[in-house]
């Protein structure tokens, strides 16, 4: 890595480092929703700077190297993993009310300002303010009929990456997110379900829950809950 690259991207690495440190305590305790929020916010920061040509092609490699130097023992922030965070954010821009993905007028009125204080999925969204990734704002969840809120935050980042990579349909993502959360699937088991097109064959299951229950998320809970 060229020394000039390290100098150029030092401020960006510092911004990401502060976001990591802010979420590190709760994430270290195994709070998956906090970890997802950290990755979502970092992914947004990276997306805004790379997709518009603000950073050069070696930016993520340089930033990753700086982070590993500044935070010895840090895992999960290689250049490849930083790219995954960017893709995670871009796949779920509907969680970002300031995103161009919200240009669809049919979606804008469906946003809640924040999750209810009694919700089990209260979390922090890391939003970009200048050169900071702000952890003091709640993720804004789309008030869409089938959005699996609790399931979404129960699913580990690695599983989200697998679902994003293999599926393109939003409803299919919801389905596999729910299965992963409900059944505590390993990545291998999840990949097997996706390769078998479990979502595509869901209507052939020996029950009529998906027809009798209008809300897809509730239907899935009825189908897969232990008897």
GROMACS .gro file of C-alpha atoms in nm, residues 1-114:
model
  114
    1UNK     CA    1   0.000   0.000   0.000
    2UNK     CA    2   0.140   0.336  -0.101
    3UNK     CA    3   0.218   0.575   0.191
    4UNK     CA    4   0.021   0.850   0.019
    5UNK     CA    5  -0.290   0.629   0.022
    6UNK     CA    6  -0.260   0.586   0.396
    7UNK     CA    7  -0.238   0.962   0.444
    8UNK     CA    8  -0.525   1.032   0.204
    9UNK     CA    9  -0.770   0.796   0.372
   10UNK     CA   10  -0.667   0.849   0.733
   11UNK     CA   11  -0.964   1.085   0.804
   12UNK     CA   12  -1.211   0.836   0.655
   13UNK     CA   13  -1.061   0.552   0.857
   14UNK     CA   14  -1.088   0.767   1.171
   15UNK     CA   15  -1.458   0.827   1.099
   16UNK     CA   16  -1.521   0.454   1.064
   17UNK     CA   17  -1.309   0.378   1.371
   18UNK     CA   18  -1.521   0.609   1.586
   19UNK     CA   19  -1.837   0.435   1.464
   20UNK     CA   20  -1.685   0.098   1.551
   21UNK     CA   21  -1.589   0.215   1.900
   22UNK     CA   22  -1.932   0.366   1.964
   23UNK     CA   23  -2.106   0.038   1.891
   24UNK     CA   24  -1.834  -0.193   2.019
   25UNK     CA   25  -1.952  -0.230   2.378
   26UNK     CA   26  -2.303  -0.352   2.303
   27UNK     CA   27  -2.194  -0.547   1.995
   28UNK     CA   28  -1.937  -0.727   2.208
   29UNK     CA   29  -2.220  -0.838   2.435
   30UNK     CA   30  -2.380  -1.011   2.139
   31UNK     CA   31  -2.643  -0.751   2.058
   32UNK     CA   32  -2.689  -0.831   1.691
   33UNK     CA   33  -2.911  -0.529   1.620
   34UNK     CA   34  -2.630  -0.294   1.726
   35UNK     CA   35  -2.381  -0.474   1.506
   36UNK     CA   36  -2.617  -0.450   1.208
   37UNK     CA   37  -2.664  -0.080   1.276
   38UNK     CA   38  -2.287  -0.029   1.278
   39UNK     CA   39  -2.248  -0.215   0.950
   40UNK     CA   40  -2.544  -0.032   0.795
   41UNK     CA   41  -2.404   0.307   0.885
   42UNK     CA   42  -2.051   0.227   0.774
   43UNK     CA   43  -2.192   0.082   0.453
   44UNK     CA   44  -2.379   0.405   0.390
   45UNK     CA   45  -2.067   0.612   0.453
   46UNK     CA   46  -1.864   0.396   0.214
   47UNK     CA   47  -2.138   0.396  -0.050
   48UNK     CA   48  -2.168   0.774  -0.049
   49UNK     CA   49  -1.795   0.815  -0.094
   50UNK     CA   50  -1.717   0.535  -0.340
   51UNK     CA   51  -2.016   0.536  -0.573
   52UNK     CA   52  -1.974   0.904  -0.656
   53UNK     CA   53  -1.604   0.875  -0.726
   54UNK     CA   54  -1.486   1.066  -0.418
   55UNK     CA   55  -1.248   0.785  -0.323
   56UNK     CA   56  -0.998   0.604  -0.544
   57UNK     CA   57  -0.993   0.232  -0.619
   58UNK     CA   58  -0.754   0.156  -0.333
   59UNK     CA   59  -0.956   0.334  -0.067
   60UNK     CA   60  -1.104   0.034   0.112
   61UNK     CA   61  -0.773  -0.149   0.124
   62UNK     CA   62  -0.607   0.160   0.272
   63UNK     CA   63  -0.885   0.218   0.525
   64UNK     CA   64  -0.879  -0.146   0.633
   65UNK     CA   65  -0.504  -0.132   0.685
   66UNK     CA   66  -0.534   0.183   0.896
   67UNK     CA   67  -0.812   0.030   1.107
   68UNK     CA   68  -0.609  -0.284   1.177
   69UNK     CA   69  -0.313  -0.069   1.281
   70UNK     CA   70  -0.518   0.164   1.503
   71UNK     CA   71  -0.730  -0.113   1.656
   72UNK     CA   72  -0.504  -0.418   1.706
   73UNK     CA   73  -0.698  -0.743   1.704
   74UNK     CA   74  -0.989  -0.592   1.513
   75UNK     CA   75  -1.171  -0.852   1.305
   76UNK     CA   76  -1.440  -0.817   1.041
   77UNK     CA   77  -1.312  -0.506   0.868
   78UNK     CA   78  -1.106  -0.630   0.577
   79UNK     CA   79  -1.150  -0.454   0.242
   80UNK     CA   80  -1.379  -0.739   0.133
   81UNK     CA   81  -1.592  -0.705   0.445
   82UNK     CA   82  -1.612  -0.328   0.403
   83UNK     CA   83  -1.748  -0.390   0.053
   84UNK     CA   84  -2.006  -0.627   0.203
   85UNK     CA   85  -2.118  -0.349   0.438
   86UNK     CA   86  -2.163  -0.119   0.141
   87UNK     CA   87  -2.371  -0.382  -0.038
   88UNK     CA   88  -2.573  -0.445   0.279
   89UNK     CA   89  -2.663  -0.077   0.298
   90UNK     CA   90  -2.743  -0.057  -0.072
   91UNK     CA   91  -2.964  -0.367  -0.052
   92UNK     CA   92  -3.166  -0.214   0.233
   93UNK     CA   93  -3.183   0.155   0.143
   94UNK     CA   94  -3.551   0.143   0.229
   95UNK     CA   95  -3.430   0.172   0.590
   96UNK     CA   96  -3.273   0.507   0.507
   97UNK     CA   97  -3.537   0.779   0.462
   98UNK     CA   98  -3.279   1.011   0.309
   99UNK     CA   99  -3.190   0.766   0.036
  100UNK     CA  100  -3.283   0.812  -0.329
  101UNK     CA  101  -3.456   0.477  -0.293
  102UNK     CA  102  -3.727   0.671  -0.112
  103UNK     CA  103  -3.809   0.874  -0.421
  104UNK     CA  104  -4.105   0.642  -0.471
  105UNK     CA  105  -4.397   0.849  -0.341
  106UNK     CA  106  -4.588   0.533  -0.252
  107UNK     CA  107  -4.328   0.449   0.014
  108UNK     CA  108  -4.264   0.787   0.176
  109UNK     CA  109  -4.590   0.809   0.377
  110UNK     CA  110  -4.533   0.459   0.514
  111UNK     CA  111  -4.233   0.546   0.730
  112UNK     CA  112  -4.245   0.569   1.107
  113UNK     CA  113  -4.023   0.831   1.265
  114UNK     CA  114  -3.885   0.565   1.495
   0.00000   0.00000   0.00000
